[in-house]
Structure formats: structure tokens, C-alpha cells
Coordinates of C-alpha atoms in Angstrom, one line a residue:
Chain H
M195 CA -26.1 -12.2 -19.8
I196 CA -29.5 -10.9 -19.3
V197 CA -29.5 -7.3 -18.1
S198 CA -32.6 -5.3 -17.9
R199 CA -32.6 -1.8 -19.5
R200 CA -33.4 -0.2 -16.2
E201 CA -30.4 -1.8 -14.4
A202 CA -28.0 -0.9 -17.2
L203 CA -29.2 2.7 -17.1
L204 CA -29.0 2.9 -13.3
G205 CA -25.5 1.4 -13.5
R206 CA -24.3 4.0 -16.1
A207 CA -25.7 6.9 -14.1
L208 CA -24.0 5.5 -10.9
L209 CA -20.7 5.2 -12.7
I210 CA -20.9 8.7 -14.1
I211 CA -21.7 10.2 -10.6
L212 CA -18.8 8.3 -9.1
M213 CA -16.4 9.4 -11.8
V214 CA -17.5 13.0 -11.2
V215 CA -16.9 12.7 -7.5
T216 CA -13.5 11.3 -8.2
V217 CA -12.5 14.0 -10.7
L218 CA -14.1 17.0 -8.9
P219 CA -11.3 17.5 -6.4
F220 CA -8.8 17.7 -9.2
V221 CA -10.9 20.2 -11.1
S222 CA -11.3 22.3 -8.0
L223 CA -7.6 22.2 -7.4
F224 CA -6.9 23.2 -11.0
V225 CA -9.2 26.2 -11.2
T226 CA -8.1 27.4 -7.8
A227 CA -4.5 27.3 -8.9
L228 CA -5.4 29.8 -11.6
H229 CA -6.6 32.5 -9.3
P230 CA -4.3 35.4 -8.4
S231 CA -1.8 34.3 -5.8
G232 CA -2.7 35.3 -2.2
T233 CA -6.4 35.5 -2.8
Y234 CA -9.0 33.3 -1.2
P235 CA -11.3 32.2 -4.0
S236 CA -14.3 30.0 -3.6
G237 CA -14.1 26.3 -4.4
L238 CA -15.2 26.1 -8.0
S239 CA -14.9 29.4 -9.8
W240 CA -13.2 30.3 -13.0
P241 CA -10.9 33.4 -12.4
A242 CA -11.4 36.6 -14.4
T243 CA -8.0 36.2 -15.9
P244 CA -6.3 32.8 -15.4
H245 CA -2.9 33.2 -13.8
W246 CA -0.9 30.5 -15.5
G247 CA 2.2 32.0 -14.0
N248 CA 1.2 30.4 -10.7
F249 CA 2.5 27.1 -11.9
A250 CA 5.9 28.6 -12.7
A251 CA 5.9 30.4 -9.4
A252 CA 5.1 27.1 -7.5
F253 CA 7.6 25.2 -9.6
K254 CA 10.3 27.6 -8.3
A255 CA 9.0 27.9 -4.8
A256 CA 8.8 24.2 -4.3
G257 CA 12.2 23.6 -6.0
M258 CA 10.5 21.0 -8.2
A259 CA 13.5 20.2 -10.3
Q260 CA 15.5 19.4 -7.2
L261 CA 12.6 17.4 -5.7
M262 CA 12.2 15.3 -8.8
W263 CA 15.9 14.5 -8.7
S264 CA 15.7 13.7 -5.0
S265 CA 12.8 11.3 -5.5
T266 CA 14.5 9.7 -8.4
L267 CA 17.6 9.1 -6.4
I268 CA 15.5 7.5 -3.6
V269 CA 13.6 5.3 -6.1
L270 CA 16.9 4.2 -7.7
G271 CA 18.3 3.4 -4.3
V272 CA 15.3 1.4 -3.2
V273 CA 13.7 -0.4 -6.2
P274 CA 16.6 -2.2 -7.9
V275 CA 18.0 -3.6 -4.7
S276 CA 14.6 -4.6 -3.4
L277 CA 13.8 -6.4 -6.6
L278 CA 17.1 -8.2 -6.7
I279 CA 17.2 -9.5 -3.1
S280 CA 13.5 -10.3 -3.0
T281 CA 13.7 -12.2 -6.3
L282 CA 16.7 -14.2 -4.9
A283 CA 14.8 -15.0 -1.8
G284 CA 11.5 -15.8 -3.6
F285 CA 13.4 -18.1 -6.0
S286 CA 15.0 -19.9 -3.1
L287 CA 11.9 -20.3 -1.1
G288 CA 9.6 -21.1 -4.0
Q289 CA 11.9 -23.3 -6.1
L290 CA 14.8 -24.6 -4.1
R291 CA 12.8 -25.0 -0.9
P292 CA 15.7 -25.2 1.6
P293 CA 15.3 -26.8 5.0
G294 CA 13.6 -24.3 7.3
G295 CA 12.2 -22.4 4.3
R296 CA 8.7 -22.7 5.5
A297 CA 9.5 -21.1 8.8
I298 CA 11.5 -18.3 7.2
F299 CA 8.6 -17.6 4.9
I300 CA 6.1 -17.4 7.8
I301 CA 8.4 -14.9 9.6
F302 CA 8.4 -12.8 6.4
V303 CA 4.6 -12.9 6.1
L304 CA 4.1 -11.8 9.7
G305 CA 5.6 -8.5 8.7
L306 CA 2.9 -7.8 6.0
T307 CA 0.5 -6.0 8.3
L308 CA 3.1 -4.0 10.1
P309 CA 2.3 -0.3 10.3
F310 CA 5.4 1.9 9.7
Q311 CA 4.5 3.9 12.8
G312 CA 5.1 0.8 14.9
I313 CA 8.8 0.7 14.3
V314 CA 9.7 4.3 13.4
I315 CA 11.0 5.2 16.9
P316 CA 13.9 2.7 16.9
L317 CA 14.5 3.4 13.2
Y318 CA 15.0 7.1 14.1
Y319 CA 17.6 6.3 16.7
Q320 CA 19.2 3.6 14.5
M321 CA 19.6 6.2 11.7
R322 CA 20.9 8.7 14.2
D323 CA 23.6 6.3 15.5
L324 CA 24.6 5.5 11.9
G325 CA 24.9 9.2 11.2
L326 CA 22.4 8.9 8.4
L327 CA 19.6 11.0 9.8
N328 CA 18.7 13.8 7.3
T329 CA 20.2 11.9 4.4
R330 CA 18.4 10.0 1.7
W331 CA 19.8 6.8 3.1
A332 CA 17.5 7.2 6.1
I333 CA 14.6 6.7 3.7
I334 CA 16.2 4.2 1.4
L335 CA 17.5 1.6 3.8
P336 CA 14.4 1.2 6.0
L337 CA 12.2 1.1 2.9
I338 CA 14.2 -1.9 1.5
G339 CA 13.6 -3.8 4.8
L340 CA 10.0 -2.8 5.1
Y341 CA 9.2 -3.9 1.5
M342 CA 10.7 -7.4 2.1
P343 CA 7.6 -9.1 3.4
F344 CA 5.5 -8.1 0.5
A345 CA 8.2 -8.4 -2.2
V346 CA 9.4 -11.8 -1.0
M347 CA 5.9 -13.1 -0.8
W348 CA 5.1 -11.8 -4.2
M349 CA 8.2 -13.4 -5.9
R350 CA 7.7 -16.6 -4.0
A351 CA 4.1 -16.9 -5.1
H352 CA 5.4 -16.5 -8.7
F353 CA 8.2 -19.1 -8.3
V354 CA 6.0 -21.6 -6.7
T355 CA 3.9 -21.7 -9.9
M356 CA 6.9 -22.4 -12.1
P357 CA 7.1 -26.2 -12.8
G358 CA 9.9 -28.0 -11.0
E359 CA 10.7 -30.0 -14.1
L360 CA 12.1 -26.8 -15.6
S361 CA 14.7 -26.6 -12.9
E362 CA 15.4 -30.3 -13.0
A363 CA 15.9 -30.3 -16.8
A364 CA 18.3 -27.3 -16.5
R365 CA 20.3 -29.0 -13.8
I366 CA 20.7 -32.2 -15.7
D367 CA 22.0 -30.1 -18.6
G368 CA 24.6 -29.0 -16.2
A369 CA 23.3 -25.6 -15.0
G370 CA 24.4 -24.6 -11.5
T371 CA 22.0 -22.8 -9.2
W372 CA 23.3 -19.4 -10.3
Q373 CA 22.9 -20.2 -14.0
L374 CA 19.5 -21.7 -13.3
F375 CA 18.4 -18.5 -11.7
W376 CA 19.8 -16.0 -14.2
R377 CA 19.4 -17.9 -17.5
I378 CA 16.1 -19.7 -16.9
H379 CA 14.1 -18.2 -14.1
V380 CA 14.7 -14.5 -14.3
P381 CA 13.8 -14.2 -18.0
L382 CA 10.6 -16.2 -17.4
S383 CA 9.7 -13.9 -14.5
S384 CA 9.4 -10.6 -16.2
P385 CA 5.7 -10.1 -15.8
A386 CA 5.9 -10.7 -12.0
L387 CA 9.0 -8.6 -11.8
S388 CA 7.7 -5.6 -13.7
S389 CA 4.5 -5.6 -11.7
L390 CA 6.5 -5.6 -8.5
A391 CA 8.7 -2.9 -9.8
I392 CA 5.7 -0.7 -10.5
L393 CA 4.3 -1.2 -7.0
L394 CA 7.6 -0.5 -5.3
F395 CA 8.1 2.6 -7.5
L396 CA 4.7 4.0 -6.5
W397 CA 5.0 3.3 -2.8
T398 CA 8.5 4.8 -2.7
W399 CA 7.6 7.9 -4.7
N400 CA 4.5 8.5 -2.5
Q401 CA 6.2 7.7 0.8
F402 CA 5.4 10.4 3.2
F403 CA 5.7 9.2 6.8
L404 CA 9.4 8.1 6.8
A405 CA 10.4 11.2 4.9
V406 CA 8.7 13.5 7.4
V407 CA 10.2 11.7 10.5
L408 CA 13.7 10.9 9.3
V409 CA 14.6 13.8 6.9
D410 CA 14.1 17.4 7.9
D411 CA 15.5 18.9 4.7
A412 CA 12.6 18.9 2.3
T413 CA 15.0 18.9 -0.7
K414 CA 16.2 15.4 0.3
R415 CA 12.8 13.9 0.7
T416 CA 10.4 12.1 -1.6
M417 CA 7.9 14.1 -3.7
A418 CA 5.1 13.4 -1.2
G419 CA 7.3 14.3 1.8
A420 CA 8.2 17.6 0.2
L421 CA 4.6 18.4 -0.4
G422 CA 4.1 18.3 3.4
A423 CA 6.9 20.9 3.8
F424 CA 5.5 22.9 0.9
Q425 CA 2.1 23.1 2.7
G426 CA 3.7 24.2 5.9
Q427 CA 5.5 27.0 4.0
W428 CA 2.8 28.2 1.6
G429 CA -0.3 26.9 3.3
T430 CA -1.8 30.4 3.6
D431 CA -1.5 31.1 -0.1
I432 CA -4.2 28.9 -1.5
P433 CA -3.7 29.3 -5.2
L434 CA 0.0 28.7 -4.9
L435 CA -0.5 25.7 -2.7
C436 CA -3.0 24.3 -5.2
A437 CA -0.6 24.9 -8.1
G438 CA 2.2 23.2 -6.2
S439 CA 0.1 20.2 -5.2
L440 CA -0.9 19.7 -8.8
L441 CA 2.7 19.9 -10.0
I442 CA 3.8 17.4 -7.3
L443 CA 1.2 14.9 -8.3
T444 CA 1.7 15.3 -12.0
P445 CA 4.6 12.8 -12.3
T446 CA 2.7 9.9 -10.8
L447 CA -0.3 10.8 -12.9
V448 CA 1.7 10.8 -16.1
V449 CA 3.4 7.5 -15.3
F450 CA 0.1 6.1 -14.4
L451 CA -1.6 7.1 -17.6
V452 CA 1.3 5.8 -19.7
F453 CA 1.4 2.4 -18.0
Q454 CA -2.2 2.4 -16.8
R455 CA -3.0 -1.2 -17.9
R456 CA 0.0 -2.7 -16.1
F457 CA -0.6 -0.4 -13.1
V458 CA -4.2 -1.4 -12.5
A459 CA -3.3 -5.0 -13.0
A460 CA -0.4 -4.8 -10.7
L461 CA -2.3 -3.0 -7.9
L462 CA -5.3 -5.3 -8.1
Q463 CA -3.0 -8.4 -8.1
G464 CA -0.9 -6.8 -5.4
S465 CA -3.8 -6.4 -3.0
V466 CA -5.1 -9.9 -3.7
K467 CA -1.7 -11.3 -2.9
G468 CA -1.2 -8.9 0.0
Chain D
M215 CA 12.3 -28.3 -24.1
N216 CA 11.4 -31.7 -25.4
Q217 CA 15.0 -32.5 -25.9
R218 CA 15.8 -31.5 -22.3
L219 CA 13.1 -33.8 -21.0
T220 CA 14.4 -36.7 -23.0
T221 CA 17.9 -36.1 -21.6
A222 CA 16.4 -36.1 -18.2
Q223 CA 14.8 -39.5 -18.7
A224 CA 18.0 -40.9 -20.1
M225 CA 19.9 -39.6 -17.1
D226 CA 17.4 -41.1 -14.8
G227 CA 17.9 -44.5 -16.4
R228 CA 21.7 -44.2 -16.0
E229 CA 21.3 -43.2 -12.4
G230 CA 19.2 -46.2 -11.8
T231 CA 22.0 -48.5 -12.7
T232 CA 24.5 -46.8 -10.5
H233 CA 22.1 -47.2 -7.7
E234 CA 22.3 -51.0 -8.0
V235 CA 26.1 -51.0 -8.1
A236 CA 26.9 -48.8 -5.1
P237 CA 23.8 -47.7 -3.1
D238 CA 25.8 -46.4 -0.1
S239 CA 28.1 -44.0 -1.9
R240 CA 25.3 -42.8 -4.0
R241 CA 23.1 -42.0 -1.0
R242 CA 26.0 -40.2 0.6
A243 CA 26.6 -38.2 -2.6
R244 CA 23.0 -37.3 -2.8
R245 CA 22.9 -36.2 0.8
A246 CA 26.0 -34.1 0.2
R247 CA 24.5 -32.5 -2.8
R248 CA 21.2 -31.8 -1.0
L249 CA 23.1 -30.2 1.8
R250 CA 25.2 -28.1 -0.6
Q251 CA 22.0 -27.0 -2.4
G252 CA 20.3 -26.3 0.9
T253 CA 23.2 -24.0 1.9
V254 CA 23.1 -22.3 -1.4
A255 CA 19.4 -21.8 -1.1
L256 CA 19.7 -20.3 2.3
A257 CA 22.5 -18.0 1.1
L258 CA 20.1 -16.7 -1.5
V259 CA 17.5 -15.8 1.2
A260 CA 20.2 -14.2 3.3
P261 CA 20.2 -10.6 1.8
A262 CA 16.5 -10.2 2.0
A263 CA 16.4 -11.8 5.5
L264 CA 19.2 -9.5 6.6
A265 CA 17.4 -6.3 5.4
Y266 CA 14.2 -7.5 7.1
L267 CA 16.1 -8.4 10.3
V268 CA 17.9 -5.1 10.6
F269 CA 15.2 -2.7 9.6
V270 CA 12.0 -4.5 10.7
L271 CA 12.5 -7.3 13.2
R272 CA 15.2 -5.5 15.3
P273 CA 13.1 -2.3 15.5
I274 CA 10.0 -4.3 16.6
V275 CA 12.0 -5.8 19.5
L276 CA 13.5 -2.4 20.4
T277 CA 10.1 -0.7 20.3
F278 CA 8.9 -3.3 22.9
Q279 CA 12.0 -2.7 24.9
Y280 CA 11.6 1.1 24.9
S281 CA 8.0 0.8 25.9
L282 CA 9.1 -0.5 29.3
Y283 CA 11.2 2.6 30.1
K284 CA 10.7 6.2 30.7
W285 CA 13.1 8.0 28.3
N286 CA 13.3 11.5 26.8
G287 CA 15.4 10.3 23.9
V288 CA 18.6 12.0 25.1
G289 CA 19.5 11.3 28.7
A290 CA 19.4 8.2 30.8
S291 CA 16.3 6.0 30.8
T292 CA 14.6 4.7 33.9
W293 CA 12.7 1.4 34.2
A294 CA 9.0 2.0 34.1
G295 CA 7.6 -1.5 34.0
L296 CA 4.1 -1.6 32.5
S297 CA 3.2 2.0 33.6
N298 CA 3.4 3.2 30.0
Y299 CA 0.8 0.6 29.1
A300 CA -1.4 1.6 32.0
A301 CA -1.3 5.2 30.7
L302 CA -2.7 4.0 27.4
V303 CA -5.9 3.1 29.3
K304 CA -5.9 5.9 31.8
N305 CA -4.9 8.9 29.6
P306 CA -7.9 10.0 27.6
D307 CA -5.7 11.4 24.8
L308 CA -4.1 8.1 24.2
S309 CA -7.2 5.9 24.6
G310 CA -9.1 8.4 22.6
S311 CA -6.7 8.1 19.7
I312 CA -7.3 4.3 19.6
V313 CA -11.1 4.8 19.7
H314 CA -10.8 7.3 16.7
A315 CA -8.8 4.7 14.7
F316 CA -11.7 2.3 15.2
E317 CA -14.3 4.9 14.2
L318 CA -12.3 5.5 11.0
I319 CA -12.9 1.8 10.1
L320 CA -16.5 2.8 9.3
F321 CA -15.3 5.3 6.7
F322 CA -12.2 3.7 5.4
S323 CA -13.6 0.2 5.2
I324 CA -17.3 -0.3 5.6
I325 CA -18.4 2.6 3.3
P326 CA -16.0 1.9 0.4
V327 CA -16.6 -1.8 0.6
A328 CA -20.4 -1.5 0.8
L329 CA -20.5 1.1 -1.9
G330 CA -18.0 -0.9 -4.0
L331 CA -20.1 -4.1 -3.7
F332 CA -23.2 -2.2 -4.7
T333 CA -21.6 -0.5 -7.7
A334 CA -19.7 -3.5 -8.9
N335 CA -22.9 -5.6 -8.7
T336 CA -24.8 -2.9 -10.6
I337 CA -22.3 -2.6 -13.4
R338 CA -21.1 -6.2 -13.7
G339 CA -23.6 -6.8 -16.6
F340 CA -21.7 -4.4 -18.8
A341 CA -18.2 -4.6 -17.3
A342 CA -16.7 -4.8 -20.8
S343 CA -18.4 -1.7 -22.2
K344 CA -16.6 1.5 -23.0
I345 CA -17.8 3.5 -20.1
A346 CA -16.8 0.7 -17.6
L347 CA -13.3 0.6 -19.1
V348 CA -13.0 4.4 -18.8
S349 CA -14.2 4.2 -15.2
R350 CA -11.5 1.6 -14.5
T351 CA -8.9 4.2 -15.2
V352 CA -10.7 7.2 -13.6
L353 CA -11.7 5.5 -10.4
F354 CA -8.2 4.3 -9.9
V355 CA -6.5 7.7 -9.9
P356 CA -7.1 8.3 -6.1
Q357 CA -5.1 5.2 -5.4
I358 CA -2.0 6.3 -7.2
I359 CA -1.6 9.9 -6.1
P360 CA 0.2 10.6 -2.8
L361 CA -2.2 10.5 0.2
V362 CA -0.8 13.9 1.1
A363 CA -2.1 15.3 -2.1
A364 CA -5.5 13.8 -1.5
G365 CA -5.4 15.5 2.0
I366 CA -4.5 18.9 0.5
M367 CA -7.2 18.7 -2.1
W368 CA -9.9 17.7 0.3
S369 CA -8.9 20.3 2.9
W370 CA -9.6 22.8 0.2
L371 CA -12.9 21.1 -0.8
L372 CA -14.1 20.9 2.7
S373 CA -13.1 24.4 3.7
S374 CA -15.8 27.0 4.5
N375 CA -15.4 28.4 1.0
G376 CA -15.0 25.0 -0.7
V377 CA -16.9 23.0 -3.3
V378 CA -18.7 20.9 -0.7
N379 CA -20.3 23.9 0.8
Q380 CA -21.0 25.5 -2.6
I381 CA -23.0 22.4 -3.6
L382 CA -24.8 22.3 -0.3
R383 CA -25.9 26.0 -0.8
L384 CA -26.9 25.1 -4.3
V385 CA -29.3 22.4 -3.2
G386 CA -30.7 24.6 -0.4
L387 CA -28.8 23.1 2.5
G388 CA -26.9 26.4 3.2
G389 CA -27.9 26.0 6.8
I390 CA -25.5 23.2 7.5
T391 CA -22.4 24.6 5.8
R392 CA -19.4 24.9 7.9
A393 CA -15.6 24.4 7.9
W394 CA -16.0 20.6 8.0
L395 CA -12.5 19.8 9.1
G396 CA -12.4 22.6 11.8
D397 CA -15.7 21.7 13.5
F398 CA -15.5 19.5 16.6
S399 CA -18.4 17.3 15.7
T400 CA -17.6 16.8 12.0
A401 CA -13.8 16.7 11.8
L402 CA -13.5 13.0 12.2
P403 CA -16.2 12.1 9.7
A404 CA -14.8 14.6 7.3
V405 CA -11.3 13.0 7.5
G406 CA -13.1 9.6 7.0
V407 CA -14.7 10.9 3.8
I408 CA -11.2 11.6 2.4
G409 CA -10.2 8.0 3.2
A410 CA -13.4 6.7 1.6
W411 CA -12.7 8.7 -1.5
V412 CA -9.1 7.3 -1.7
L413 CA -10.1 3.6 -1.1
F414 CA -13.4 3.3 -2.9
G415 CA -11.9 2.8 -6.4
L416 CA -9.6 0.0 -5.3
C417 CA -12.4 -1.9 -3.5
M418 CA -14.9 -1.5 -6.4
L419 CA -12.4 -2.7 -9.1
L420 CA -11.2 -5.6 -7.0
L421 CA -14.8 -6.7 -6.4
L422 CA -15.7 -6.2 -10.0
A423 CA -12.7 -8.3 -11.0
G424 CA -13.9 -11.0 -8.7
M425 CA -17.5 -10.8 -10.1
S426 CA -16.3 -11.1 -13.7
K427 CA -15.0 -14.5 -12.8
I428 CA -18.4 -15.9 -11.9
D429 CA -19.9 -18.2 -14.5
P430 CA -22.8 -16.4 -16.2
A431 CA -24.7 -19.7 -16.4
L432 CA -25.2 -19.5 -12.6
Y433 CA -27.2 -16.2 -13.0
E434 CA -29.2 -17.6 -15.9
A435 CA -30.1 -20.6 -13.9
A436 CA -31.1 -18.4 -11.0
R437 CA -33.3 -16.2 -13.2
I438 CA -35.0 -19.3 -14.6
D439 CA -35.7 -20.4 -11.1
G440 CA -37.3 -17.1 -10.5
A441 CA -34.7 -15.5 -8.2
G442 CA -34.9 -11.7 -7.9
S443 CA -31.8 -9.5 -7.9
W444 CA -31.6 -9.6 -4.1
R445 CA -31.6 -13.4 -4.0
E446 CA -29.1 -13.4 -6.8
F447 CA -26.8 -11.1 -5.0
F448 CA -26.8 -13.0 -1.7
A449 CA -26.9 -16.5 -3.2
I450 CA -24.4 -16.1 -6.0
T451 CA -22.5 -12.9 -6.1
L452 CA -21.6 -12.4 -2.5
P453 CA -20.3 -15.9 -1.8
S454 CA -18.3 -15.9 -5.0
V455 CA -16.4 -12.7 -4.1
R456 CA -15.6 -13.6 -0.5
Q457 CA -11.9 -13.8 -1.2
E458 CA -11.9 -10.3 -2.8
L459 CA -14.1 -9.0 0.0
G460 CA -11.6 -10.3 2.5
V461 CA -8.8 -8.6 0.7
C462 CA -10.7 -5.3 0.5
L463 CA -11.5 -5.4 4.2
T464 CA -7.9 -6.3 5.2
V465 CA -6.3 -3.5 3.1
T466 CA -8.8 -0.9 4.2
V467 CA -8.8 -1.8 7.9
I468 CA -5.0 -1.5 8.0
N469 CA -5.3 1.9 6.3
A470 CA -7.8 3.0 8.9
L471 CA -6.0 1.8 12.0
A472 CA -2.6 3.0 10.7
S473 CA -3.7 6.3 9.1
F474 CA -1.3 9.1 9.2
D475 CA -0.7 11.0 6.0
I476 CA -4.2 12.3 5.4
I477 CA -4.7 13.4 9.0
Y478 CA -1.3 15.0 9.4
I479 CA -2.0 17.2 6.3
S480 CA -5.7 18.0 6.8
T481 CA -6.2 18.4 10.6
Q482 CA -3.0 17.5 12.4
G483 CA -5.2 15.8 15.0
G484 CA -7.4 18.8 15.7
P485 CA -9.6 20.5 16.4
G486 CA -8.9 19.7 20.1
N487 CA -8.0 16.1 19.8
T488 CA -11.0 15.0 17.8
T489 CA -9.0 13.5 15.0
L490 CA -6.0 12.3 16.9
V491 CA -5.1 8.8 15.8
P492 CA -2.4 6.4 17.1
G493 CA -0.1 7.0 14.1
L494 CA -0.1 10.7 14.7
E495 CA 0.1 10.5 18.5
I496 CA 3.2 8.2 18.3
F497 CA 4.8 10.9 16.1
Y498 CA 4.0 13.7 18.5
L499 CA 4.9 11.8 21.6
A500 CA 8.2 10.5 20.3
F501 CA 9.5 13.5 18.3
S502 CA 8.0 16.7 19.9
Q503 CA 7.1 15.8 23.4
R504 CA 10.1 13.5 23.9
Q505 CA 8.1 10.8 25.7
V506 CA 9.8 7.9 23.9
G507 CA 8.6 5.2 26.3
M508 CA 5.0 6.2 26.1
A509 CA 5.1 6.6 22.3
S510 CA 6.7 3.1 22.1
A511 CA 3.9 1.6 24.2
L512 CA 1.3 3.1 21.9
A513 CA 3.3 1.7 18.9
V514 CA 3.3 -1.8 20.4
A515 CA -0.5 -1.4 21.0
L516 CA -1.0 -0.3 17.4
M517 CA 0.9 -3.3 16.0
V518 CA -1.0 -5.7 18.2
L519 CA -4.3 -4.1 17.4
V520 CA -3.7 -4.3 13.7
L521 CA -2.8 -8.0 13.9
A522 CA -5.8 -8.7 16.3
V523 CA -8.2 -7.2 13.8
V524 CA -6.6 -8.5 10.6
L525 CA -5.9 -12.1 11.5
P526 CA -9.5 -13.0 12.1
L527 CA -10.4 -11.5 8.8
Q528 CA -8.0 -13.9 7.1
R529 CA -9.7 -16.9 8.8
I530 CA -13.1 -15.9 7.5
T531 CA -11.9 -15.7 3.9
R532 CA -9.9 -18.9 4.1
D533 CA -12.7 -21.0 5.6
S534 CA -15.1 -20.0 2.8
D535 CA -12.7 -21.4 0.3
S536 CA -12.9 -24.9 1.5

């Protein structure tokens, strides 16, 4: 392609500026976290002596180990079940096409744009009546339901593209629906499944709203939800707050950098399908 | 695979012969099999449908029901008819929150999408170069961190002692420095900037992905015909990424109208009510002020508004495909 030198130069400069703007908040957070606890440093200044101990202090103050465990439990409660039931539904709607499947699918799709705030009030009373308020179940159960529109649509979109001959051939070889699903279709779906797993993991780990409303005890929340409580408690101690925020966003950052290619692909695809 | 297909053909042949012998019983058998398969298929949808029904559809109906009552969440509720909805229009706090949500669209949607289009169009020529690949990772980071973390970072950046003001002083604009999130006139735009920072990378990369699918021959032909970069952009690039554009707008508009995390962390709706948005107001009304009916009416309004804005967007993108 013909690109003039001037355009290429302009493009590079633009990219660098945008990257600096993206990274700057993290840098500011980091250098502030190194200032003595309890001080009020200015935005970007290297401290006289970096206080690395702030991270340890924030780790303790936020109960990081406990939080990681809590978030992990919530992710384990949400993601596998969501994957399983949305794959079953997507397989059925995309491959088996039962009578009424089209209508069922449309009802699922209508839930795609639903803001969580729209239904949180009944969810709160529902959880209270079930005696689940303030437990991790209050986050896990609603999230499974709330993910269904996206997850079912995602898996259906995958199964629709699988050739019908594949199922027919397997059936003629004597495979029942169950075998057809587990032996033929699930193994062939691993790219779609792993992308969906990444998205669901990220959305669960970062879930803030439901955690704040339905669970008071910060140690039973997701990472993001706990950050809210941490800010409430330590909001006046800026260096400690910055250290804590950095610690809390480190796990997602690490996971992202490890799986970055899959992540970017999943999120881009996810929004196109969404 | 091949073998399976041959088996399938062979089976077809055999079935053909049975068909001639006993058409009636075969049809009945086929109908029975289809019915059984249909039942199995519906059974497979059932778990997902149940979760959706119990935790999404039922709450939607209940929200609507609550919105017709006056209820403090504990005692008895009294029928209120549509008075809660009337309050949405009359009460300046409530109607203001809806106006703010629409103002946020400028920052959450228009700015990231416009800037994303411009950037993607500028760099599409070297989208495969090293710097572009690095930027793919870097620009994506705001998208994967919790919104709450973005809120905390930016509260610090925008504070009176923060980096934003440091930079302004550096370039000689010391006169306009202020606590951006605490000032009545700048709090909402400041919150909007946080949203723009979060959503820009996603928009830019989506649009870039769309542009990389355009056939380069189109641009070469246009250049030969003497088209300038403006013409090129409006005649080739923009029409080719309409689908991606629609997606960006949909995602960002939902983010704007249903914003909560960033505002809860950075301003909590203040100063005054200048950054109060429906998501936050629902939370306050239902869980601190115990006006469950009113909160539900606002929740219904929010759900309807999101649909009303997002559905037309879908039609625009779909029409352009045909």
C-alpha cells in the first residue's frame, strides 16, 4: 500500500502520544504508592526514599490473600457452570434447532443490552428471601443468569457455523445426541469456548456493582468490589490507596499479559458479536 | 470423515427402499424421532433458560411491578399507580440524572469513536509494524482493569495536586487548574474523560481490525483516480467499517447510559448532583433512602432508554450491509 512518509510519521507520533496517555495513570499510581504513607505528594514525583514497604502494608490492610481466594471462589462458581449450560443451549439452538428455538433465541438476545442496575432491586429481595444476602452465592447465581444472553448467543453463533453433515454422519454411525455433543462438537469448539471463558472470567473478576449491592462483607466480594471498600477505608491515605489499587489490578494485568493474544482476540470478537 | 460420508450415502439408499415398502409407518417413525429429538433439544436449552428466567426475566417483571407501588422495602406497600413515573419528570434530581447520562454519551461514545476512527485511519498503513503491535497491547489495558481501578487512578490524576494540573502548569495554563472532579462546572466532563480513556482502546482496535479487512486495491484505484485522503476516508474507509462502527457505538452508549462504577468511585454523584446518573440514583434510592418504588420506576426508565437508543443503532448497521 502507498503510504506517504508524512502520514506514517504522523501516525507513529499519534500512537506514541496515545500510549503515553494510556500508561501515564499507571505510572502516577506507581510513583505515588512509593511515597511515605499518610503524605499528600504531588501527581508525578519520585520520592526521596521509595517506600517499598507500602505494598506490603497495603497487602495486609486490604487482606489481599483473602480477596484473591474470594474472587477465585466466585469465578469458579460462575464460569464453569455458565460455560456448560450456555454451550448446551447454544448447541441445541444452533445445531438441533428445536421447534420454537428461534423464539427462545430472540428472548435471550433481548437481554443483551440490559443494564444490571435495572434488575438489581428485585435481585436484592430475592437473595434476601433465599437467605443468600452477604454470601458469595448472591454474586454467583445472578451473574450466571445475567451472562446467559451473551454466552448463549456466542455459542449458538459458533454452532451455527458447524456443518450439519457432521452431526448427520455421527448420528448415522449410531451416536445419540449426548455422544454427538460430547464426542464431536465439544472438542471442535475449544476456540469458541476458551474465548468465552476468558471473557466470563474477566467480567466476573471485575464485577463491582453486584458485589457492592449484594455483599456487605468486603472479604466475600470480588477483587473489584473489595477495592471499593478499600477506598472507603483508606481513601485519605493516598500512597497506601495507590499501593492497594495497584495490587488489586495486578492479577488481571498478569493474566492479560500472559494470554494477551487470546484476550485481545476474544474481546474484539466479543464486542462484534455483542 | 470420508468413510462416514460414504456410510451416510449407503444408509440413504437403504432408507429409500424402506420408503417404498411402508411409507406410512416410516413417516410415523420419522415424526416420532423428530419429536423425541425436539424434546431432547429443548431439554438442553432448559438449564440456561431457567437461569435466565429466574435471575433476569423474573426480576425485570418484578421491577415493573415494584415501580407501581410506594414501598420502603420493609413494611406494607401501597398502590401508587403511575405517580413514581410522574416523579421522574417532575423531580429535578431524577430527570437530571437521565440528562447527565445522555451528556456522558458525548464523552463515552462520540469522543472515543471519533478519535478511534481518526487514529485507526492514520495508522492503517502500517498496522502490521512493530509499534502498531505494541500499541495493540498497551491501548487495550484500560479495557481489562476493573473500572473501579480506573476511577481511583483518575481521581488522583485529576485532583488539585495531580498530574493533569502539573502538566497544565508546565505549559503555562496554571490559571485553569482546579480539583476537576470537585468543581461544579467540570465534574461531569472530568468523569467523561475517565470513560473516554477506558473505551478509546477498544474502539480504536475494533475499527482498525475492520479497516485491515479492506482490499488495498480499492485505495490504489482511488489514488489513481486522484482522490485525496478525505475522499478516500469517506468513500472507502468509513462505509467499509460501518459494522464495526455500529458495534463501537452500541457498546459505548450502553456504557454511558448505564455507568456506575467510575462515578461511584470518583464523585459519588457530586458535587451537588452534577454527576448523578440513573445507575447511581437507583442505588441510592433503593438502598439508602428506601424509596423502592421510585427507584424501580427509574430502573424501568433506564432499561427502556437503553433499548430505545440501542435498537435504532442496530438498524443503521444492518441496512448498510444489504
